[in-house]
CSV table of C-alpha atoms in Angstrom, one decimal:
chain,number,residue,atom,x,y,z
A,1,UNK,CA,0.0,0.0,0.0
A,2,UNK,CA,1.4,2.8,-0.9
A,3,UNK,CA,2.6,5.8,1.6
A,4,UNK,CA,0.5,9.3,2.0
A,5,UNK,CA,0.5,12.4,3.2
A,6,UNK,CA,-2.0,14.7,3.0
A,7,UNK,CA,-1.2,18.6,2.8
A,8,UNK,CA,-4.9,20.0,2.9
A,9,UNK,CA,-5.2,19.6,6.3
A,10,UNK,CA,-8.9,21.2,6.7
A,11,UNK,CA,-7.8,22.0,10.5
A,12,UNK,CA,-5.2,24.2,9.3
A,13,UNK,CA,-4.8,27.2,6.7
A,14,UNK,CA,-1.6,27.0,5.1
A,15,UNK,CA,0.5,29.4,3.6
A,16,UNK,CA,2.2,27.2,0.3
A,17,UNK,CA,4.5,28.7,-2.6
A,18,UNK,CA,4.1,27.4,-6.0
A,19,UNK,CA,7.1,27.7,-8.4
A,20,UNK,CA,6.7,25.6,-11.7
A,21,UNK,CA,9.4,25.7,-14.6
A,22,UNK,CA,8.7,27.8,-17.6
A,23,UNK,CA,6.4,26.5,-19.5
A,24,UNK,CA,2.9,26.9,-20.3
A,25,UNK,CA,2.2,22.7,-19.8
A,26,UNK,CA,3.6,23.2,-16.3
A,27,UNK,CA,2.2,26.5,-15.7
A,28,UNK,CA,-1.4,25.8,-16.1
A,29,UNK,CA,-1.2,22.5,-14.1
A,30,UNK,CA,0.5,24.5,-11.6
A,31,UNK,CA,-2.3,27.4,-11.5
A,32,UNK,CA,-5.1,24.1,-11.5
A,33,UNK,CA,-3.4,22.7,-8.3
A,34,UNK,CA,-3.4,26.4,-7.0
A,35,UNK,CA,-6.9,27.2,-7.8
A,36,UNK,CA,-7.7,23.0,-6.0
A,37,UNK,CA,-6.0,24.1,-2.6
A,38,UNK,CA,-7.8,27.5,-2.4
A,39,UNK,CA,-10.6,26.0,-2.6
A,40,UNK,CA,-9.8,24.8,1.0
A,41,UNK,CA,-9.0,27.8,2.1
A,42,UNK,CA,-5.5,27.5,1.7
A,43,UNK,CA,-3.1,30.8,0.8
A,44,UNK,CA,-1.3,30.2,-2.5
A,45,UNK,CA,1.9,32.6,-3.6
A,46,UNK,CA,2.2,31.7,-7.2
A,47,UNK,CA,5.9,32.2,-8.1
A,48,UNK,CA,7.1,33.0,-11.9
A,49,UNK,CA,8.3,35.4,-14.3
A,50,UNK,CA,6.2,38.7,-14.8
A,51,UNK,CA,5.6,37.4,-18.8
A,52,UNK,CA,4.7,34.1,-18.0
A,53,UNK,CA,2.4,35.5,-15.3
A,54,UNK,CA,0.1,37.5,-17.6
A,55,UNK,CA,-0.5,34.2,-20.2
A,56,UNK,CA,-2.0,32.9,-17.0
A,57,UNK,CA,-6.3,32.4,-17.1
A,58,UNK,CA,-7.7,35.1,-14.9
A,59,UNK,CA,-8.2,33.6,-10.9
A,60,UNK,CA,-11.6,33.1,-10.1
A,61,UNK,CA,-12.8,36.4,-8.0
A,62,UNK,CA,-14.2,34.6,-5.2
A,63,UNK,CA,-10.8,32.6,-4.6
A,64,UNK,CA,-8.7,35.7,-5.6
A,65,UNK,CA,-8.0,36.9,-2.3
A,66,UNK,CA,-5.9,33.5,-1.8
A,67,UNK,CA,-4.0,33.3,-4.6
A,68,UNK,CA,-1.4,35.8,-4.9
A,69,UNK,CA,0.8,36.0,-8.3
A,70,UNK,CA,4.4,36.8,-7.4
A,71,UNK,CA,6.7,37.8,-10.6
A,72,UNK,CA,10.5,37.7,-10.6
A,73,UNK,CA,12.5,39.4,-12.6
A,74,UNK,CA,13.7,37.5,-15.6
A,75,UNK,CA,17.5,37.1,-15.7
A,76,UNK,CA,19.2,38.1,-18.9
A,77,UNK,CA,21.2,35.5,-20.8
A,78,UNK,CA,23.7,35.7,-23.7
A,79,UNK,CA,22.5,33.6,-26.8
A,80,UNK,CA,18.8,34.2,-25.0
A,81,UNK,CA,16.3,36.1,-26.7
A,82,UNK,CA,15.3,38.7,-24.0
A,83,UNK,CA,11.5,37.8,-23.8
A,84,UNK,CA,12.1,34.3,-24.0
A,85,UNK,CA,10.5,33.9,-20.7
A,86,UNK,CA,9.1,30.3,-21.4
A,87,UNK,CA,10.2,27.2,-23.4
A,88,UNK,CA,7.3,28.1,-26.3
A,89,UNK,CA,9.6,31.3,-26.8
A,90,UNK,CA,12.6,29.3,-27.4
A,91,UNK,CA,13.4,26.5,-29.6
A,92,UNK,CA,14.5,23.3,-28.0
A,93,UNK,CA,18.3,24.1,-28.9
A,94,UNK,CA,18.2,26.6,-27.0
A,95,UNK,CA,16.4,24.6,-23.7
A,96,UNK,CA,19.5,24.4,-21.7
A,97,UNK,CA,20.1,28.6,-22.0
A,98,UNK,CA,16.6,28.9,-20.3
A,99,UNK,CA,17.4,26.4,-17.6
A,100,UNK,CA,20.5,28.5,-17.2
A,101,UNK,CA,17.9,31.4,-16.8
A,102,UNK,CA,15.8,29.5,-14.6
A,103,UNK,CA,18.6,28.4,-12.2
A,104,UNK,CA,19.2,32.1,-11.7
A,105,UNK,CA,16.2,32.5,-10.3
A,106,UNK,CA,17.0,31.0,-7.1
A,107,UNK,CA,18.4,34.4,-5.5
A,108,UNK,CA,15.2,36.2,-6.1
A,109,UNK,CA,13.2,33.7,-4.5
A,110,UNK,CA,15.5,33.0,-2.0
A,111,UNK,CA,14.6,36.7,-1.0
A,112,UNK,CA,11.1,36.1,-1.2
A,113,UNK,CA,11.0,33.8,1.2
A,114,UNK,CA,13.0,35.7,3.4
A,115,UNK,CA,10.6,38.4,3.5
A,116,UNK,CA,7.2,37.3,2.8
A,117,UNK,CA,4.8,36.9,5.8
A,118,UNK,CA,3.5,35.1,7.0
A,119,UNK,CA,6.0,32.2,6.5
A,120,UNK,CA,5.6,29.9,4.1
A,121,UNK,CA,4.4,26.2,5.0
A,122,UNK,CA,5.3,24.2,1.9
A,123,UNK,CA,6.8,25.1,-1.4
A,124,UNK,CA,5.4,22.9,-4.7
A,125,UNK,CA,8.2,22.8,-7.2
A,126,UNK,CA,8.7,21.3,-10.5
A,127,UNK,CA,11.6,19.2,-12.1
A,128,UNK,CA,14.0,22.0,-13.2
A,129,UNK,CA,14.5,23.5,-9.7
A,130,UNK,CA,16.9,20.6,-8.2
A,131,UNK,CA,18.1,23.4,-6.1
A,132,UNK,CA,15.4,23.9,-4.3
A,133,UNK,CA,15.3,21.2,-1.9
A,134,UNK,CA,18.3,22.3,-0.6
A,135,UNK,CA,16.7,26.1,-0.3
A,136,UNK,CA,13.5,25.0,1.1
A,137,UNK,CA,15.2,23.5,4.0
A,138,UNK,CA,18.0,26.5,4.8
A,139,UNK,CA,14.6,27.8,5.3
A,140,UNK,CA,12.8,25.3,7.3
A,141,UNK,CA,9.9,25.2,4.5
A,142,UNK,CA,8.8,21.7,3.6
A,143,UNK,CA,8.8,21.1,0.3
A,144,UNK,CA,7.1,18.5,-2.0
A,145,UNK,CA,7.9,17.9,-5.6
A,146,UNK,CA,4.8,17.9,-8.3
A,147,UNK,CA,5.0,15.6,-11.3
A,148,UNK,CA,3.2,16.5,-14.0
A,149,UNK,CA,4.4,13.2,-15.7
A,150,UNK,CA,2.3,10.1,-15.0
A,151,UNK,CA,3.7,7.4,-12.8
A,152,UNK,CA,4.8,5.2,-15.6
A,153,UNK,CA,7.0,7.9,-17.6
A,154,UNK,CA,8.7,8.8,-13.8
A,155,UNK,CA,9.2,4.8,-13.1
A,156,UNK,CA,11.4,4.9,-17.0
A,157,UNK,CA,13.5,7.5,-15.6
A,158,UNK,CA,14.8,5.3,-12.8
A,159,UNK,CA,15.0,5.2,-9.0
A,160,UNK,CA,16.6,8.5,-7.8
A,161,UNK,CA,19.1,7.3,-5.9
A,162,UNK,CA,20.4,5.0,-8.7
A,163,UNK,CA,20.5,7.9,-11.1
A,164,UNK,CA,22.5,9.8,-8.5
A,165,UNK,CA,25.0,7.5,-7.9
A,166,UNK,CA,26.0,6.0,-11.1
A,167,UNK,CA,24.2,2.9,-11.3
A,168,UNK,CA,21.4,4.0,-13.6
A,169,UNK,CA,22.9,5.7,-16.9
A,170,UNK,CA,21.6,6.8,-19.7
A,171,UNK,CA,22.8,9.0,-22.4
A,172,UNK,CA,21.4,8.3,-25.9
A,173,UNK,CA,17.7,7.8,-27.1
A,174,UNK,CA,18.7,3.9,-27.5
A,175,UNK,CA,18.7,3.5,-23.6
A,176,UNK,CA,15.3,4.2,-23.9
A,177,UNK,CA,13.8,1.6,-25.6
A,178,UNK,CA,14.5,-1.4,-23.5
A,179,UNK,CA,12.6,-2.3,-20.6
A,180,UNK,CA,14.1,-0.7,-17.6
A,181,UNK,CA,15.3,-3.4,-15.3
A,182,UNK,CA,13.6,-2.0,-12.1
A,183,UNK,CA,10.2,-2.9,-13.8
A,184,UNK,CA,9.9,-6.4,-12.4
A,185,UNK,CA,6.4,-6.9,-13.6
A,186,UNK,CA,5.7,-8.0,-17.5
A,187,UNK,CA,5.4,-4.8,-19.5
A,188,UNK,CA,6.0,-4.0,-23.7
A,189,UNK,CA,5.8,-0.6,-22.8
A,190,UNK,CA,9.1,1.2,-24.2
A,191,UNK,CA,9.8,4.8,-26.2
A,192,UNK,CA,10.4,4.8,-29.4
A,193,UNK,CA,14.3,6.6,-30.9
A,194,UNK,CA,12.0,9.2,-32.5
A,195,UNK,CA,10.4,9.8,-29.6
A,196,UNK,CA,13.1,11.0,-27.4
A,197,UNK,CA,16.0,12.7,-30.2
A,198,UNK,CA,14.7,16.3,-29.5
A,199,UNK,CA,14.5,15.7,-25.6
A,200,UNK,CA,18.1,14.1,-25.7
A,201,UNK,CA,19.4,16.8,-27.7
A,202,UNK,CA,18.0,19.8,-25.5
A,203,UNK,CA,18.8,17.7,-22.2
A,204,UNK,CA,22.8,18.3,-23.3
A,205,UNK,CA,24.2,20.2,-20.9
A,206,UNK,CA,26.0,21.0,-17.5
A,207,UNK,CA,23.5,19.6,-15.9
A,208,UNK,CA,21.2,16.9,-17.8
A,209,UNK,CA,17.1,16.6,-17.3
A,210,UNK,CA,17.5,13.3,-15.4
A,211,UNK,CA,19.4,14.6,-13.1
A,212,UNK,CA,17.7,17.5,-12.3
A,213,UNK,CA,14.3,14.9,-11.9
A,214,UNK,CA,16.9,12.9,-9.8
A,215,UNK,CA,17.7,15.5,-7.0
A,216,UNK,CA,14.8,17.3,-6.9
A,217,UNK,CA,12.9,14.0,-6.3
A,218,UNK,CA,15.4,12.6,-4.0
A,219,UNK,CA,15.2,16.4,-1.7
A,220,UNK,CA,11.5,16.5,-1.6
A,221,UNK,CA,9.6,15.6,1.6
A,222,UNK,CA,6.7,14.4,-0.6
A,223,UNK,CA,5.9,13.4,-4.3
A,224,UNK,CA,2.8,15.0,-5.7
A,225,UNK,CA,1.7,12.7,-9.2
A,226,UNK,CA,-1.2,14.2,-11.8
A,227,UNK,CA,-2.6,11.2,-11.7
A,228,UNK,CA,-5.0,8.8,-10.3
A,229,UNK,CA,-4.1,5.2,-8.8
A,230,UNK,CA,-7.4,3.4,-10.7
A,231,UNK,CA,-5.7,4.8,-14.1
A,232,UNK,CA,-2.6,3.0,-13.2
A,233,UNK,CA,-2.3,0.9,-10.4
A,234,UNK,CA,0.7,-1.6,-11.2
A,235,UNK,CA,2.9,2.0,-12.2
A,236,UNK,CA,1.7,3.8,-9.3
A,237,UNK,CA,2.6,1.2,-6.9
A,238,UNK,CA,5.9,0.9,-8.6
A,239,UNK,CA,7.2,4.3,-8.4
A,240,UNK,CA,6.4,4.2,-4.7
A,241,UNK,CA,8.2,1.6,-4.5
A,242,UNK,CA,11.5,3.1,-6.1
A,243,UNK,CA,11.2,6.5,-4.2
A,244,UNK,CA,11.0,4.9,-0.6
A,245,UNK,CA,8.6,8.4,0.0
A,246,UNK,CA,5.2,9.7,1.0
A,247,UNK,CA,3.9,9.6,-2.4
A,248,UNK,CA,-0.1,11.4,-3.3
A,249,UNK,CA,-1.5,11.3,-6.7
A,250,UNK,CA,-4.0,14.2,-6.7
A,251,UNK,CA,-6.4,13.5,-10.0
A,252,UNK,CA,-5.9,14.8,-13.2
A,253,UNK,CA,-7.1,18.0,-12.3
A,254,UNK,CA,-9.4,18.7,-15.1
A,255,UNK,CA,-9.8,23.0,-15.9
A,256,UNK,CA,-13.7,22.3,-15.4
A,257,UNK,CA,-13.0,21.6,-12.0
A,258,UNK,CA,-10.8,24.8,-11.1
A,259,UNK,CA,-11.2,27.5,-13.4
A,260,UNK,CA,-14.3,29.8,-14.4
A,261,UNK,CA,-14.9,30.1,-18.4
A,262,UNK,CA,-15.1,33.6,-20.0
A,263,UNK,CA,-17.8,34.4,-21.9
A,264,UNK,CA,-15.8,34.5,-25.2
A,265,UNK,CA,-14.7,30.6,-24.0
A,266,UNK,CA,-18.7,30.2,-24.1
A,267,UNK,CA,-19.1,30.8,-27.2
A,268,UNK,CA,-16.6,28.8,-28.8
A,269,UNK,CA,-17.7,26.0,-26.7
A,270,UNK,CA,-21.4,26.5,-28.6
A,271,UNK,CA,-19.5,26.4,-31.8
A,272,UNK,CA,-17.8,23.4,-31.2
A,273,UNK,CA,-20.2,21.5,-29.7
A,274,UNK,CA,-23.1,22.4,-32.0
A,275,UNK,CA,-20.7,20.8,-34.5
A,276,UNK,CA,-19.7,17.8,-32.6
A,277,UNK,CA,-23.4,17.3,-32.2
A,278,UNK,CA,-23.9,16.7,-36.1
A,279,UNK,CA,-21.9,13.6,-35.6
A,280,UNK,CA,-22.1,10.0,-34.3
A,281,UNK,CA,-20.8,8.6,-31.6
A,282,UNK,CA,-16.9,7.5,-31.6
A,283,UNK,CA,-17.2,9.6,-35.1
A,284,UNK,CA,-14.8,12.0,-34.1
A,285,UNK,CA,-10.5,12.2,-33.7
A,286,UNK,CA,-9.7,13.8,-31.6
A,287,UNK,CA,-5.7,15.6,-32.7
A,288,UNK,CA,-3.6,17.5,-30.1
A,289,UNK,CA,-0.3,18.2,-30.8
A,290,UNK,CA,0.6,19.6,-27.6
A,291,UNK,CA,1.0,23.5,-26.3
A,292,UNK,CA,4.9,23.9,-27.6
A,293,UNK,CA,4.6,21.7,-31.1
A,294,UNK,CA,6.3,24.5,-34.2
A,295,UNK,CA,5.2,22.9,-37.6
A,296,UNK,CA,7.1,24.2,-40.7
A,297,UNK,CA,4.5,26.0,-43.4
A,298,UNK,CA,5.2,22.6,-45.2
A,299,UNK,CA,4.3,20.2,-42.4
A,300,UNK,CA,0.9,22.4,-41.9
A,301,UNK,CA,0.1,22.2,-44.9
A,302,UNK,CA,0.7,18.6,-45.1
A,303,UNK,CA,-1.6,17.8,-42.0
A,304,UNK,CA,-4.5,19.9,-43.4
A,305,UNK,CA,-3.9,18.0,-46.9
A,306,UNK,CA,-3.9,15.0,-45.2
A,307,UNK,CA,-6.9,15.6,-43.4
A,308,UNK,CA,-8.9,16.4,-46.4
A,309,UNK,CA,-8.0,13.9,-48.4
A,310,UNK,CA,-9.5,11.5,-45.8
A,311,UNK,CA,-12.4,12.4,-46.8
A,312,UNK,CA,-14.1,12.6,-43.5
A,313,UNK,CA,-15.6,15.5,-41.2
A,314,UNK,CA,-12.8,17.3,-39.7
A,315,UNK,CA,-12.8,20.3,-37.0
A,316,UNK,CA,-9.6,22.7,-37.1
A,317,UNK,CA,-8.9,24.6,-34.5
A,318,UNK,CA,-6.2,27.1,-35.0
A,319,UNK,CA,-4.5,29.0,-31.9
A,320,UNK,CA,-6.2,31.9,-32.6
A,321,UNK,CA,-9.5,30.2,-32.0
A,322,UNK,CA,-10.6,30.4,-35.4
A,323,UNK,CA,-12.2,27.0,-36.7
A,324,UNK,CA,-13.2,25.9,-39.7
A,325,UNK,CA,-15.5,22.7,-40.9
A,326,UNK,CA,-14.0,20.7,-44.2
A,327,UNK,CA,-15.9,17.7,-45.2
C-alpha cells in the first residue's frame, strides 16, 4: 500500500508557494493545483516570471484573495532572446540557456522567502529546480515535488538514488527503448528513438534533465503525481516503490474543476459542440499536438492535406480560435 501524506489539512490554513518551470504545460497545471487548494482555504503565492504571469487564465474572484501572483525578474542571458520567458519562446536548442535562466532565479526567490509573511508552510516545485530542496530546507519550509508526468513515464526515468550514484545511466535515445530493469512486472511498454531525439538533444548540458528529476525527487519531503491510482495501479505502486517516500496522486485536475470560463470561451464552446453534435458517436479524432509543437509551413500544410484527403468531417482549431469545418 502505498505511503501518503495529506497537505490540505482542513484543521489548518496554510500558507504554500508554487514555483513551476517555464512553461505553459507546467504552468497551467500548476495554477489548477493552485486554484484546488484554495478551494480549501489554503493561501497560494504563485511564483514565476512577470511574462509568464500574464498568459495565465484570470483567478476566479471569489478565490482571488488566496492566490497571490508573485513575478521575478527575468534574468538576462547571452544567446537568450530577452523575452524568451518560457520554453514556447525558445526553440528546443536553446532549452539548456533557459534552464541557465531559470537556475538564476534561485536568488530572487531566496529573497522572497526571506521576506514574505506570514512564513511559508510548503513550497510545490517542479523538475528543473533541483536546487530547491536544498533552499526549502536552509529555510525550514517543507517542500514537495509535483509531477506532471504520469507514474509510468517517472518509473522509465529510474530510481533516484540509482540515477545519482551512477548505477542507472543513460545517455542516448537507444537507452530508452529497452525495458528498464527496475520494472519487475511484464510490460511491452518502451519509447520509441523518434520519440526522445529532440529531448536528448536539448537535455545536453551541464546539468542533464534526469538529473535534475533525480535530486529534486530525492530532496522532496513528498511526491505530488497528476494522476489517479485506478488509471494506473501496477505504475503507481511501482514508483512508490522506487522512491522509498510519501507519495499522493492528486487526480488529473481537469480545468472544469478549477477554473471559471469567459464568456468569449462560451461561445466557442457552442460552436464546437453544435458541430460535434452533427456527428455520431466514436465519429470523431480527436488531434492534439501539444502546447509547444512548431510545424514548418510545409508540415501544416501537409496535415490539413492529409486531413482532407480522408475524406471525413474534420474540426480545425487554429491558436487563434478560429475554426473551420471541411468535409
Amino acid at each position: 500500500m502505498e505511503n501518503r501524506v495529506d497537505i490540505n489539512d482542513e484543521e489548518e490554513v496554510l500558507h504554500i508557494v508554487m514555483f513551476p518551470w517555464l512553461a505553459m504545460g507546467h504552468l497551467i497545471p500548476f495554477l489548477h493545483l493552485s486554484t484546488n487548494l484554495a478551494t480549501k482555504g489554503h493561501r497560494i503565492s504563485f511564483i514565476s516570471t512577470a511574462g509568464n504571469l500574464r498568459r495565465l487564465p484570470q483567478i476566479p474572484p471569489h478565490l482571488s484573495p488566496l492566490i497571490t501572483f508573485v513575478p521575478l525578474p527575468f534574468p538576462s542571458i547571452p544567446n537568450l532572446p530577452p523575452n524568451a520567458e518560457s520554453s514556447m519562446d525558445a526553440p528546443h536548442h536553446q532549452a539548456q540557456l533557459l534552464k541557465i535562466a531559470f537556475d538564476f532565479l534561485k536568488q530572487p526567490l531566496s529573497d522572497f522567502l526571506e521576506k514574505i509573511s506570514p512564513n511559508p508552510d510548503w513550497i510545490i516545485y517542479d523538475y528543473a529546480s533541483h536546487w530547491l530542496p536544498g533552499l526549502a530546507a536552509e529555510k525550514g519550509v517543507s517542500c514537495a515535488f509535483f509531477s506532471l508526468y504520469n507514474a509510468a513515464t517517472m518509473v522509465f526515468f529510474g530510481p533516484p538514488a540509482d540515477v545519482l550514484s551512477g548505477d542507472c545511466v543513460r545517455s542516448s535515445a537507444e537507452d530508452f527503448t529497452v525495458v528498464p530493469k527496475w520494472v519487475k512486472m511484464e510490460s511491452e511498454i518502451v519509447y520509441r528513438v523518434h520519440e526522445l531525439t529532440k529531448y536528448m538533444e536539448g537535455s545536453e548540458g551541464n546539468q542533464s534533465d534526469l538529473e535534475r528529476f533525480a535530486i529534486s525527487i530525492d530532496g522532496s519531503d513528498v511526491v505530488l503525481f497528476r494522476t489517479c491510482v485506478e488509471f494506473e495501479p501496477e505504475w503507481f505502486k511501482l514508483i512508490c516503490e522506487l522512491y522509498n517516500k510519501p507519495v499522493v496522486p492528486v487526480g488529473f485536475l481537469p480545468p472544469s474543476m478549477v477554473t471559471t470560463k469567459s464568456e468569449d470561451d462560451d461561445k466557442k464552446w457552442i460552436e464546437i459542440k453544435g458541430w460535434l453534435d452533427k456527428h455520431s458517436l466514436n465519429s470523431v479524432v480527436y488531434v492534439a499536438l501539444g502546447t509547444e509543437a512548431t510545424l514548418s509551413q510545409d508540415e501544416l500544410v501537409g496535415l490539413a492535406i492529409g486531413l482532407e484527403q480522408s475524406g471525413l468531417p474534420f474540426f480545425w482549431f487554429h491558436h487563434t480560435a478560429q475554426s473551420k469545418e471541411a468535409q
